[in-house]
Structures are given as C-alpha cells and as structure tokens.
Amino acid sequence: MARQRFGEYLIQHNILNKEAVSSILDEQRVLQDEFGQLAVRRGLMDETELVGHLSSFLGIPLFDAGAVKPDPELTGKVPKKLALKLGLFPAGFGAGGELVCACAGPINIAALQSVGRLVNRTVSLQLVSRRSLRKMQTELYSRQYDTSIKISAVASASDDEVHLISELLEKLLLRAINLDASDIHVEPVFNDLIIRFRVDGMLMVAETLPINLAGKLLTRIKVLSRLNIAEKRMPQDGAFFFKPERLDVDIEGTNIRTSILPVVHGEKAVMRILPPHDSAIDLETIGMQADTLDLFRQIVTTPYGIVLVTGPTGSGKSTTLYSVLRMLRSDTINLTTLEDPVEVKMGGGINQTQIDPGPKITFAGALRAILRQDPDVIMVGEIRDGETVRVALQAAITGHLVLSTLHTNDAPSAFTRLMDMGAEPFLVANSIRGVLAQRLVRRVCPKCAKEEPITQSELSMLGLPENEALMVNRGQGCEGCSFKGYRGRSGLYELLAVDDELQKMVAAQETTDRIRDYAMTELGFRTLRDEGIIKIRQGLTTPEEVMRVTMG
C-alpha cells in the first residue's frame, strides 16, 4: 500500500481543501520547495500549526526542551557538517539516556544509525519548525566560531589588505549577530576606532582598533552597501545582505541597513541588523498579554479606520506593524505599505513601497497615489505632518484600514497629538479604532535568574502596597548573558480601544487625563507601568527595568 502524502492527510483531516492542495502542488513543481513551507508562505497556516500537523502525520513527537539535558561533550561528537547535511540538531540526553535530535522532517534510518554509532547511543527524533532548527544550529555552530581579532595582523596588512579587512568586518558582524545585537557603531575618535554593539537596547564597547583602519573599514562597508566611496562630506544610506564568505561558518543570511555620517575625526557608520525575512516576526511572540493580544486582533481586523502604534524610536513599533501585516495577509486582501525605508521584506502578496521624501514627492503625495491602487489595508511607516494626517483620516473614513506609527509617550495622548498636527477633532474621533503604546524592557536571563525580595523603595516607586511580599527574579550574571543578568527583550503594551463614549470625549477635545481616567475606569485600560508590574510578577523583568522605560 502506497504511503499517504502530506497533502492527502491535510485534506482527510479537513485542514485544507482539495483546491488549496492542488494549487500548492502546482507551485511546488516550479519552486521545488517543501509543501508545508509553501502552505505557510501562502498564509494557510503558521509554522506552529505546520509542525503540529507534521508531528501527527509523521509520528514524530514535538521537541520538548525541558525534557532534554544538554551535554556539550555528547553533542560535540556529531560533526557539524554531518548535522547540517542531515538537517538535525543534537540537543542532548533524553529521559532514557538516548541522544535527542531535533529535526524539521523525517531522516533516513541508516543516517540515524550512523549518528548513533558516533555517540554510542540510540537516537530519537523530535520535531521543530525549520526556522527553530536553523536557529539551534546557528547558535551552536556560529557561537563556537572564534571571532577574536588579531590587531597586529590587520594593522600591518599590505598585500592581502582587502581580504583581511573583509574578514575583520565579517567577524564583527558575526559576533554582533551571535550576541543578538540590533546595531553596530563604527566610531573614529582621536586615536582609536571604537566598535560598539547595541545589545538589548544598551550600547557596549566590543572592540578598540587602530585609527588607521577607519578609512579601510568604512570603504569596505560603503562598497558592500553600494555607496559612493569618494563622498566623505555628505551623509549616505544604503543596505546589503550579509552571509559570511571568508569565515568557515554557515549562518542564515541577514539584512544590514547602513548609515554613514561625517564626524570630526572622519566618518561614522551605523549598521542596523534586520531579520532576513518576515518569518522571524510573529504577533504572538512579541510579549503581549493574552487579553491585550485578543483585543488588538479584534481592532486590526476591523474593515476600516486607523490603528496607531506609538512610542519612542527603537521601541519596536515597526516590528508590531509587520506582525500585524503578516497576520492580515491573504489572497483576498490588497495590502500596501509606504515606508522610509523598507526594513523587512515581506512575502505573501504585500506590496511594499519605499519612499525618499523630498521636494518632488511627500508622504502625503505617495499616500494619495496608493489610494488609487484599490487598497484594503495601508501601512504608513510614520505620520509626520499635518498633510499626511489629513490624507490618512480621509482614507480611513472612505473604507480603508490604515496602520501607522506616531511619536507620543502614551496611548491617550495620541488624539491630542493628531489635533496639534491640524486634524479636525470629529475626524479623529470617528476614524481612530485603537491606539497601542509600547516600550521594550530587558528580560531576566533564565540561566542565572535568582529570586530576591523586592525592596521598599521599589514598591514605593512602582506604586505598590508597602506590605506586599513580592519576589523578583534578578539575573546574577553568567556567560549566556555576558554577565549582565539580562538576555533578550520583551514588550510592554498599553492598548486603548475606542468606544462610543470615548469618541464623544475626543470630539469634545477632552483632556488627555480625562480620557485616561475614563479608559481605566470603564474600559479596563492598563498603563505601561501596570503592564510592567505584570511582567515583574511573571519573573520576566525587574523593577529597575520597568522604571527605566516608564518614568515620566
């Protein structure tokens, strides 16, 4: 009897219909990609759902990290090239002493027996998504790579100068990616070239190089970014795709956005590290509380109106909007974006437009052009001026859903901000469906977290009762977090949904404080500080982090 195919399984269990499976198979003949990945790309299921269906279809259990005991000595016996070739990750000991290997699909029995002979143990498979497998492999193998820089070799480079400078830049980029840095700063000072990484929102010095390398390194960055290497007196912006060529390490490629700025001692470069594709962005993983997430989903699936995401630069607003676009995309909706610049290239039928505002075209002018493209959902990177506000409001009341960002300190003050930019109060009241304000806090490192009682001063600053016995997770510092006590970031979100009474208050130009009081009393509105306290109680962050991002 022939083995059942995955598409047939999905039809049999009413997960996909015959037309969808047939369409994916037609596409598969052209693209030569896996059936499940094509289904995810079309938005027919997400990666979590795909892995669950594959687990049932293949009979391979889902990966359980909590039940696996890592052992570097054991996993080190599986050669890197073999693991990458087979598409597996040697995770560690299972409950029965076997080697547990994470995989994204079935693996040949003979190949598993070869792995078993290498470690002298039986091997069991557990299923993960392709993205998770890639991340595991990258963390194991790229983090083991030596990214230390031999200053003497680079500083004395002459014959092989280009290769050494290229290797230097690749090591810096790889080290930053391994540390989950968001930005790399290349800064010439009086006698040195300082390299700094922004990790979890904080800058740290990563390397100090001789100043004579500044021009060579900046030239290499310009060449990769396709910028004018002769121009040294004007700012320049560019981008490139990074995948190591001179280092013996295999990682998933990464998008790098580059900014060059003339400074006193030469030129400074800042490289923003961006996700390679939109699969790394998911609304469920950005840190929203479950009730906030459910309400936000309801708001962004309304057929028309404006949904605003507010916060300072670097608070994750663009990531939130990209997550919404990824959730909304389908074959029946025309999604168009207007960005400066495009940070993440989205798939699945999302039309992204990059605009460089100037005398010939403005954001408002480009938005008017998009309105002639029969859009259902429009994402405007940022509402910057009164004209853009007016066009966005007009789009919202004529049957379009508009997503955008705004610079305000909290959600209730967004209405006043729009009116200050020249918007009519009644238009603002009738158009805005919801406002999401957000901040990013550092997460306590799970490897070195230790519970400690909260102090009286912290209780007072957070506005909590003095007699509350609250235990707080604090990182003690370990190699996993570079001895900082924090690893990664999570979002704080205050969501203000607009009801009929709130519309009347906005139209009557009530104060921000009155709007906030009404929302807290009648709508169950939680402030950023309230959200931060929930994160503290959950053991995810610390009082000082919450105070840092919510002061004022």
Coordinates of C-alpha atoms in Angstrom, one line a residue:
M1 CA 0.0 0.0 0.0
A2 CA 1.4 3.4 -1.0
R3 CA 2.3 5.7 1.8
Q4 CA -0.2 8.6 2.3
R5 CA 1.1 12.0 1.2
F6 CA 1.0 15.1 3.4
G7 CA -1.4 16.9 1.2
E8 CA -3.8 14.0 1.3
Y9 CA -3.5 13.9 5.1
L10 CA -4.4 17.6 5.3
I11 CA -7.5 17.1 3.1
Q12 CA -8.6 14.0 5.0
H13 CA -8.5 15.9 8.3
N14 CA -10.3 18.9 6.9
I15 CA -7.2 21.2 7.4
L16 CA -7.0 22.2 3.7
N17 CA -9.4 21.7 0.8
K18 CA -8.5 19.9 -2.4
E19 CA -8.3 23.2 -4.4
A20 CA -5.7 24.6 -2.0
V21 CA -3.6 21.4 -2.0
S22 CA -3.7 21.2 -5.8
S23 CA -2.6 24.9 -6.1
I24 CA 0.3 24.3 -3.7
L25 CA 1.4 21.2 -5.7
D26 CA 1.4 23.2 -8.9
E27 CA 3.5 25.8 -7.3
Q28 CA 5.8 23.2 -5.8
R29 CA 6.6 21.8 -9.3
V30 CA 8.0 25.3 -10.2
L31 CA 9.7 26.4 -6.9
Q32 CA 10.9 23.0 -5.7
D33 CA 10.2 23.8 -2.1
E34 CA 8.6 21.8 0.7
F35 CA 4.8 21.5 0.6
G36 CA 4.4 22.8 4.2
Q37 CA 6.7 25.8 3.6
L38 CA 4.6 26.8 0.6
A39 CA 1.4 26.5 2.7
V40 CA 2.9 28.8 5.4
R41 CA 4.1 31.3 2.8
R42 CA 0.5 31.5 1.4
G43 CA -0.8 32.2 4.9
L44 CA -2.9 28.9 5.0
M45 CA -1.2 28.0 8.3
D46 CA 1.5 29.3 10.6
E47 CA 4.8 27.5 11.4
T48 CA 3.5 26.3 14.8
E49 CA 0.4 24.7 13.1
L50 CA 2.5 23.2 10.4
V51 CA 4.8 21.5 12.9
G52 CA 1.8 20.1 14.8
H53 CA 0.3 18.7 11.7
L54 CA 3.7 17.2 10.6
S55 CA 4.1 15.6 14.0
S56 CA 0.7 13.8 13.8
F57 CA 1.4 12.8 10.1
L58 CA 5.0 11.5 10.6
G59 CA 4.5 10.1 14.1
I60 CA 7.5 12.2 15.4
P61 CA 6.9 13.8 18.8
L62 CA 7.3 17.6 19.2
F63 CA 10.5 18.8 20.7
D64 CA 10.4 19.3 24.4
A65 CA 13.4 21.4 25.5
G66 CA 12.5 21.0 29.2
A67 CA 12.9 17.2 29.0
V68 CA 16.3 17.3 27.3
K69 CA 19.5 17.6 29.3
P70 CA 22.2 19.5 27.2
D71 CA 25.7 17.9 27.1
P72 CA 28.3 19.7 25.0
E73 CA 30.7 16.7 25.1
L74 CA 28.0 14.4 23.8
T75 CA 26.7 16.7 21.1
G76 CA 30.2 17.6 20.1
K77 CA 30.7 14.1 18.9
V78 CA 28.3 14.7 16.0
P79 CA 30.4 16.5 13.3
K80 CA 29.0 19.9 12.2
K81 CA 29.0 19.0 8.5
L82 CA 27.0 15.8 9.2
A83 CA 24.4 17.6 11.3
L84 CA 23.9 20.3 8.7
K85 CA 23.8 17.7 5.9
L86 CA 21.2 15.6 7.6
G87 CA 19.2 18.6 8.9
L88 CA 19.3 17.8 12.6
F89 CA 20.5 19.3 15.9
P90 CA 22.0 17.1 18.6
A91 CA 20.2 18.6 21.6
G92 CA 21.3 16.3 24.5
F93 CA 20.3 13.4 26.7
G94 CA 16.7 12.2 26.8
A95 CA 14.9 10.7 29.8
G96 CA 16.2 7.2 28.8
G97 CA 19.8 8.3 28.2
E98 CA 19.3 8.4 24.4
L99 CA 20.6 11.2 22.2
V100 CA 17.6 13.5 21.3
C101 CA 18.0 15.2 17.9
A102 CA 15.7 18.0 16.8
C103 CA 14.7 17.8 13.2
A104 CA 12.3 19.6 10.8
G105 CA 11.2 16.4 8.9
P106 CA 11.9 12.7 8.5
I107 CA 15.5 11.5 8.4
N108 CA 16.8 8.3 6.8
I109 CA 17.2 5.4 9.3
A110 CA 20.6 4.5 8.0
A111 CA 21.8 8.1 8.7
L112 CA 20.4 8.0 12.2
Q113 CA 22.2 4.7 12.8
S114 CA 25.5 6.4 11.7
V115 CA 24.9 9.2 14.3
G116 CA 24.1 6.6 16.9
R117 CA 27.4 4.8 16.3
L118 CA 29.3 8.1 16.7
V119 CA 27.8 8.8 20.1
N120 CA 27.4 5.1 21.1
R121 CA 23.8 5.6 22.0
T122 CA 20.4 5.2 20.5
V123 CA 19.0 8.3 18.7
S124 CA 15.4 9.6 19.0
L125 CA 14.0 12.4 16.8
Q126 CA 11.8 15.3 18.0
L127 CA 10.2 17.7 15.6
V128 CA 10.7 21.5 15.4
S129 CA 10.0 24.1 12.8
R130 CA 12.5 24.7 10.1
R131 CA 13.2 28.2 11.5
S132 CA 13.7 26.8 15.0
L133 CA 16.1 24.1 13.7
R134 CA 18.1 26.7 11.8
K135 CA 18.3 28.9 14.9
M136 CA 19.5 26.0 17.1
Q137 CA 22.2 25.1 14.6
T138 CA 23.3 28.7 14.2
E139 CA 23.6 29.2 18.0
L140 CA 25.6 26.0 18.4
Y141 CA 28.0 26.3 15.5
S142 CA 28.4 30.1 14.8
R143 CA 28.8 30.9 18.5
Q144 CA 31.7 28.4 18.7
Y145 CA 33.5 30.2 15.9
D146 CA 36.4 32.3 17.1
T147 CA 35.6 36.0 16.2
S148 CA 38.6 37.4 18.1
I149 CA 40.6 40.0 16.0
K150 CA 44.4 39.9 15.8
I151 CA 45.2 43.6 15.7
S152 CA 48.8 43.1 14.6
A153 CA 47.8 41.1 11.5
V154 CA 45.2 43.6 10.4
A155 CA 47.1 46.7 11.2
S156 CA 50.2 45.5 9.2
A157 CA 48.1 44.3 6.3
S158 CA 49.5 45.3 2.9
D159 CA 49.5 42.6 0.2
D160 CA 46.3 40.9 1.3
E161 CA 44.7 44.1 2.8
V162 CA 41.3 43.7 1.1
H163 CA 40.9 40.1 2.3
L164 CA 41.9 41.0 5.9
I165 CA 39.6 44.0 6.1
S166 CA 36.7 41.9 4.7
E167 CA 37.5 39.2 7.3
L168 CA 37.6 41.8 10.1
L169 CA 34.2 43.1 9.1
E170 CA 32.7 39.6 8.8
K171 CA 34.0 38.8 12.3
L172 CA 32.4 41.9 13.8
L173 CA 29.1 41.2 12.1
L174 CA 29.1 37.6 13.1
R175 CA 29.9 38.5 16.7
A176 CA 27.1 41.1 16.8
I177 CA 24.6 38.5 15.4
N178 CA 25.7 35.9 18.0
L179 CA 25.1 38.5 20.7
D180 CA 21.6 39.4 19.2
A181 CA 22.8 43.0 18.8
S182 CA 20.5 45.3 17.0
D183 CA 23.1 47.9 15.8
I184 CA 26.8 48.1 15.2
H185 CA 28.5 51.5 15.7
V186 CA 31.9 52.1 14.0
E187 CA 33.2 55.4 15.5
P188 CA 36.5 57.1 14.8
V189 CA 37.8 59.1 17.8
F190 CA 41.1 60.9 18.3
N191 CA 43.5 57.9 18.3
D192 CA 41.2 54.9 18.1
L193 CA 38.4 53.3 16.1
I194 CA 35.8 52.2 18.6
I195 CA 33.3 49.4 17.7
R196 CA 30.2 49.3 19.8
F197 CA 27.2 47.0 19.8
R198 CA 23.7 47.8 21.0
V199 CA 22.6 44.7 22.8
D200 CA 19.1 44.6 24.4
G201 CA 18.9 48.4 23.9
M202 CA 22.2 49.2 25.6
L203 CA 25.4 50.1 23.9
M204 CA 28.6 48.2 24.9
V205 CA 32.2 48.5 23.6
A206 CA 33.0 45.4 21.6
E207 CA 36.5 46.3 20.1
T208 CA 39.0 49.1 20.0
L209 CA 41.0 49.2 16.8
P210 CA 43.9 51.4 15.5
I211 CA 42.6 54.6 13.9
N212 CA 44.4 53.8 10.6
L213 CA 41.9 51.1 10.0
A214 CA 38.9 53.5 10.0
G215 CA 39.1 54.6 6.3
K216 CA 39.7 51.0 5.1
L217 CA 36.8 49.6 7.1
L218 CA 34.4 52.4 6.1
T219 CA 35.4 51.9 2.4
R220 CA 34.5 48.2 2.7
I221 CA 31.2 49.0 4.3
K222 CA 30.4 51.5 1.5
V223 CA 31.4 49.0 -1.2
L224 CA 29.0 46.4 0.2
S225 CA 26.2 49.0 0.6
R226 CA 26.8 50.3 -2.9
L227 CA 27.6 53.8 -1.7
N228 CA 29.9 56.4 -3.2
I229 CA 33.3 55.7 -1.7
A230 CA 34.7 59.1 -2.8
E231 CA 31.9 61.0 -0.9
K232 CA 33.1 61.8 2.6
R233 CA 31.3 65.1 3.4
M234 CA 27.7 64.1 3.0
P235 CA 25.6 61.5 4.9
Q236 CA 24.8 58.3 2.9
D237 CA 22.3 55.5 3.5
G238 CA 22.5 52.0 2.0
A239 CA 22.0 48.3 2.7
F240 CA 23.5 44.9 2.0
F241 CA 22.8 41.2 2.6
F242 CA 25.4 39.5 4.9
K243 CA 26.4 35.9 4.7
P244 CA 30.0 35.0 5.6
E245 CA 32.2 34.3 2.7
R246 CA 35.7 34.4 4.2
L247 CA 34.8 32.6 7.5
D248 CA 34.2 28.9 7.7
V249 CA 30.8 29.2 9.3
D250 CA 27.3 28.7 8.0
I251 CA 24.5 31.0 9.2
E252 CA 21.3 32.2 7.7
G253 CA 21.9 35.4 5.8
T254 CA 21.0 38.7 7.4
N255 CA 19.9 42.1 6.1
I256 CA 22.1 45.0 7.1
R257 CA 20.9 48.7 6.8
T258 CA 23.8 51.2 6.7
S259 CA 24.0 54.8 7.6
I260 CA 27.2 56.8 7.1
L261 CA 27.7 60.2 8.8
P262 CA 30.7 62.7 8.6
V263 CA 32.1 63.4 12.0
V264 CA 35.1 65.4 13.3
H265 CA 37.6 62.5 13.0
G266 CA 36.4 61.0 9.7
E267 CA 33.1 59.1 9.1
K268 CA 30.9 57.1 11.5
A269 CA 29.0 54.1 10.3
V270 CA 26.0 52.5 12.0
M271 CA 24.8 49.2 10.7
R272 CA 21.3 48.1 11.8
I273 CA 20.9 44.3 11.8
L274 CA 17.4 43.3 10.5
P275 CA 15.6 40.0 10.3
P276 CA 16.4 38.2 7.0
H277 CA 12.7 37.7 6.3
D278 CA 9.3 38.1 7.9
S279 CA 9.1 34.6 9.3
A280 CA 11.1 35.9 12.2
I281 CA 8.2 38.2 13.1
D282 CA 5.1 37.0 14.9
L283 CA 2.4 38.8 16.8
E284 CA 2.3 36.0 19.4
T285 CA 5.9 36.2 20.3
I286 CA 6.4 39.9 20.9
G287 CA 5.3 39.8 24.5
M288 CA 1.6 40.9 24.6
Q289 CA -0.6 39.6 27.5
A290 CA -3.2 37.2 26.2
D291 CA -6.2 39.6 26.8
T292 CA -4.3 42.5 25.1
L293 CA -3.5 40.3 22.2
D294 CA -7.1 39.2 21.7
L295 CA -8.4 42.8 21.8
F296 CA -5.6 44.0 19.5
R297 CA -6.5 41.3 17.0
Q298 CA -10.1 42.4 17.0
I299 CA -9.1 46.0 16.4
V300 CA -6.8 45.4 13.5
T301 CA -9.3 43.1 11.8
T302 CA -11.9 45.9 11.5
P303 CA -12.6 46.8 7.9
Y304 CA -11.8 50.5 8.1
G305 CA -10.4 53.1 10.4
I306 CA -6.9 54.0 11.8
V307 CA -4.9 51.9 14.2
L308 CA -1.9 53.7 15.7
V309 CA 1.2 52.3 17.4
T310 CA 3.0 54.9 19.5
G311 CA 6.3 55.1 21.3
P312 CA 9.9 56.5 21.0
T313 CA 12.4 55.5 18.4
G314 CA 13.6 51.9 19.0
S315 CA 10.6 50.7 21.0
G316 CA 9.6 48.1 18.4
K317 CA 6.7 49.9 16.6
S318 CA 7.7 48.7 13.2
T319 CA 8.0 45.1 14.4
T320 CA 4.5 45.3 15.7
L321 CA 3.1 46.6 12.5
Y322 CA 5.0 44.0 10.4
S323 CA 3.5 41.3 12.7
V324 CA 0.0 42.7 12.0
L325 CA 0.6 42.7 8.2
R326 CA 1.8 39.1 8.5
M327 CA -1.3 38.1 10.3
L328 CA -3.7 40.0 7.9
R329 CA -2.2 39.0 4.5
S330 CA -4.3 36.7 2.4
D331 CA -5.2 36.3 -1.3
T332 CA -8.4 38.3 -0.8
I333 CA -6.8 41.5 0.6
N334 CA -4.7 44.1 -1.1
L335 CA -2.1 45.2 1.5
T336 CA 0.2 48.1 0.6
T337 CA 2.9 49.8 2.6
L338 CA 4.6 53.2 2.5
E339 CA 7.9 53.1 4.3
D340 CA 11.1 55.1 4.7
P341 CA 13.0 52.8 4.5
V342 CA 11.7 49.3 4.0
E343 CA 13.2 47.4 7.0
V344 CA 11.9 43.9 6.4
K345 CA 10.9 42.5 3.0
M346 CA 7.6 40.8 3.4
G347 CA 6.3 37.9 1.3
G348 CA 2.8 36.7 0.6
G349 CA 1.4 39.4 -1.6
I350 CA 2.3 42.5 0.5
N351 CA 3.1 45.5 -1.8
Q352 CA 5.9 47.4 -0.1
T353 CA 6.8 50.9 -1.3
Q354 CA 10.0 52.7 -0.3
I355 CA 9.9 56.5 -0.5
D356 CA 12.6 59.1 0.0
P357 CA 10.5 62.2 0.9
G358 CA 11.7 65.4 -0.9
P359 CA 10.5 68.3 -2.9
K360 CA 9.2 66.1 -5.7
I361 CA 7.2 63.7 -3.6
T362 CA 5.9 63.7 0.0
F363 CA 4.5 61.0 2.2
A364 CA 1.0 62.5 1.7
G365 CA 1.5 62.6 -2.1
A366 CA 2.6 58.9 -2.1
L367 CA -0.3 58.0 0.1
R368 CA -2.7 59.6 -2.4
A369 CA -1.1 57.5 -5.2
I370 CA -1.6 54.4 -3.1
L371 CA -5.3 55.2 -2.7
R372 CA -5.7 54.9 -6.4
Q373 CA -4.3 51.3 -6.2
D374 CA -7.5 49.9 -4.8
P375 CA -6.0 49.0 -1.4
D376 CA -7.8 47.3 1.5
V377 CA -5.1 47.8 4.1
I378 CA -2.5 50.6 4.1
M379 CA 0.5 50.7 6.3
V380 CA 2.1 54.2 6.6
G381 CA 5.6 54.0 8.3
E382 CA 5.1 57.2 10.2
I383 CA 2.6 60.1 10.4
R384 CA 5.0 63.0 10.3
D385 CA 3.0 66.1 9.3
G386 CA -0.5 67.6 9.0
E387 CA -1.0 66.8 5.4
T388 CA -0.2 63.1 5.9
V389 CA -2.7 63.1 8.9
R390 CA -5.4 64.6 6.7
V391 CA -5.0 62.1 3.9
A392 CA -4.8 59.2 6.3
L393 CA -8.0 60.3 8.0
Q394 CA -9.7 60.6 4.7
A395 CA -8.6 57.1 3.7
A396 CA -9.9 55.7 7.0
I397 CA -13.4 57.2 6.6
T398 CA -13.7 56.1 3.0
G399 CA -13.4 52.4 3.8
H400 CA -9.7 51.6 4.2
L401 CA -7.8 50.3 7.2
V402 CA -4.8 52.4 7.9
L403 CA -1.9 51.3 10.2
S404 CA 0.7 53.8 11.2
T405 CA 3.1 54.9 14.0
L406 CA 3.2 58.2 16.0
H407 CA 5.6 59.6 18.5
T408 CA 3.7 60.0 21.8
N409 CA 4.5 59.0 25.3
D410 CA 1.3 57.0 25.9
A411 CA -1.8 55.9 24.1
P412 CA -4.3 58.5 25.4
S413 CA -2.2 61.5 24.2
A414 CA -2.3 60.3 20.6
F415 CA -5.6 62.1 20.0
T416 CA -4.2 65.4 21.2
R417 CA -1.1 64.9 19.1
L418 CA -3.1 64.4 15.9
M419 CA -5.2 67.6 16.6
D420 CA -2.0 69.5 17.2
M421 CA -0.9 68.5 13.7
G422 CA -4.1 70.1 12.3
A423 CA -6.6 67.2 12.3
E424 CA -10.2 68.0 12.8
P425 CA -11.5 66.6 16.2
F426 CA -14.6 65.0 14.7
L427 CA -12.5 63.2 12.1
V428 CA -10.0 61.9 14.7
A429 CA -12.9 60.7 16.9
N430 CA -14.7 58.9 14.0
S431 CA -11.5 57.4 12.5
I432 CA -9.3 56.0 15.3
R433 CA -10.2 52.5 16.2
G434 CA -7.4 51.9 18.7
V435 CA -4.0 53.1 19.9
L436 CA -1.2 50.8 21.1
A437 CA 1.6 52.4 23.1
Q438 CA 4.7 50.3 23.7
R439 CA 8.2 50.1 25.2
L440 CA 10.8 47.4 25.3
V441 CA 12.3 46.0 28.6
R442 CA 15.2 43.7 29.0
R443 CA 14.3 40.1 30.0
V444 CA 16.0 38.5 33.0
C445 CA 18.5 35.8 31.9
P446 CA 16.8 32.5 32.5
K447 CA 20.1 30.7 33.1
C448 CA 21.3 32.8 36.1
A449 CA 17.9 34.1 37.4
K450 CA 17.5 34.1 41.2
E451 CA 14.5 35.1 43.3
E452 CA 15.0 38.0 45.7
P453 CA 12.5 40.0 47.7
I454 CA 11.5 43.4 46.3
T455 CA 12.8 46.4 48.3
Q456 CA 10.6 49.0 50.0
S457 CA 11.9 51.8 47.7
E458 CA 11.0 49.7 44.6
L459 CA 7.5 49.1 46.0
S460 CA 7.1 52.8 46.5
M461 CA 8.3 53.8 43.1
L462 CA 6.0 51.2 41.4
G463 CA 3.0 52.4 43.5
L464 CA 2.5 49.0 45.2
P465 CA 1.4 48.5 48.8
E466 CA 4.3 48.8 51.2
N467 CA 3.5 45.5 52.9
E468 CA 3.3 43.4 49.7
A469 CA 5.7 40.4 49.8
L470 CA 6.8 40.2 46.1
M471 CA 9.6 38.1 44.9
V472 CA 11.6 39.4 42.0
N473 CA 13.7 37.5 39.5
R474 CA 17.2 39.0 39.0
G475 CA 19.9 37.8 36.8
Q476 CA 23.2 37.1 38.7
G477 CA 25.3 37.2 35.5
C478 CA 26.7 34.3 33.5
E479 CA 28.4 33.5 30.2
G480 CA 25.0 33.2 28.5
C481 CA 24.1 36.8 29.1
S482 CA 27.7 38.2 29.0
F483 CA 27.5 38.7 32.8
K484 CA 24.8 41.4 32.5
G485 CA 21.9 39.5 34.1
Y486 CA 19.6 40.1 31.1
R487 CA 19.2 38.3 27.8
G488 CA 16.7 39.4 25.1
R489 CA 13.8 41.9 25.3
S490 CA 10.1 41.8 25.7
G491 CA 7.4 44.4 25.1
L492 CA 5.2 46.4 27.4
Y493 CA 1.9 47.3 25.7
E494 CA -0.9 49.6 26.7
L495 CA -3.9 49.3 24.4
L496 CA -6.7 51.8 24.2
A497 CA -9.8 50.7 22.3
V498 CA -12.1 53.4 21.2
D499 CA -15.8 53.0 22.2
D500 CA -18.8 55.4 21.6
E501 CA -18.3 57.4 24.8
L502 CA -14.6 57.8 24.1
Q503 CA -15.4 59.1 20.6
K504 CA -17.6 61.8 22.1
M505 CA -14.8 62.8 24.5
V506 CA -12.3 63.1 21.7
A507 CA -14.7 65.1 19.5
A508 CA -15.3 67.4 22.5
Q509 CA -11.5 67.8 22.9
E510 CA -11.4 66.5 26.5
T511 CA -8.0 66.5 28.1
T512 CA -5.6 63.5 28.0
D513 CA -6.0 62.9 31.7
R514 CA -9.9 62.8 31.4
I515 CA -9.5 60.3 28.6
R516 CA -7.1 58.2 30.5
D517 CA -9.3 58.2 33.7
Y518 CA -12.3 57.1 31.7
A519 CA -10.4 54.3 29.9
M520 CA -9.0 53.0 33.2
T521 CA -12.4 53.1 34.9
E522 CA -14.7 51.9 32.2
L523 CA -12.6 50.0 29.6
G524 CA -10.2 48.1 31.8
F525 CA -7.2 50.1 30.4
R526 CA -3.8 49.2 31.8
T527 CA -0.9 51.6 31.6
L528 CA 2.6 50.8 30.6
R529 CA 3.5 50.8 34.3
D530 CA 0.7 48.3 35.1
E531 CA 2.0 46.1 32.2
G532 CA 5.5 46.3 33.6
I533 CA 4.3 45.2 37.1
I534 CA 2.6 42.1 35.5
K535 CA 5.9 41.3 33.8
I536 CA 7.7 41.6 37.2
R537 CA 5.2 39.3 38.8
Q538 CA 5.8 36.8 35.9
G539 CA 9.5 36.9 36.6
L540 CA 10.4 38.2 33.2
T541 CA 11.9 41.5 34.1
T542 CA 13.0 43.7 37.1
P543 CA 11.6 46.8 38.8
E544 CA 14.5 48.9 37.6
E545 CA 13.9 48.0 34.0
V546 CA 10.2 48.9 34.3
M547 CA 11.0 52.2 35.9
R548 CA 13.7 53.0 33.3
V549 CA 11.2 52.8 30.4
T550 CA 8.1 54.2 32.1
M551 CA 9.5 57.1 34.1
G552 CA 7.7 60.4 33.3

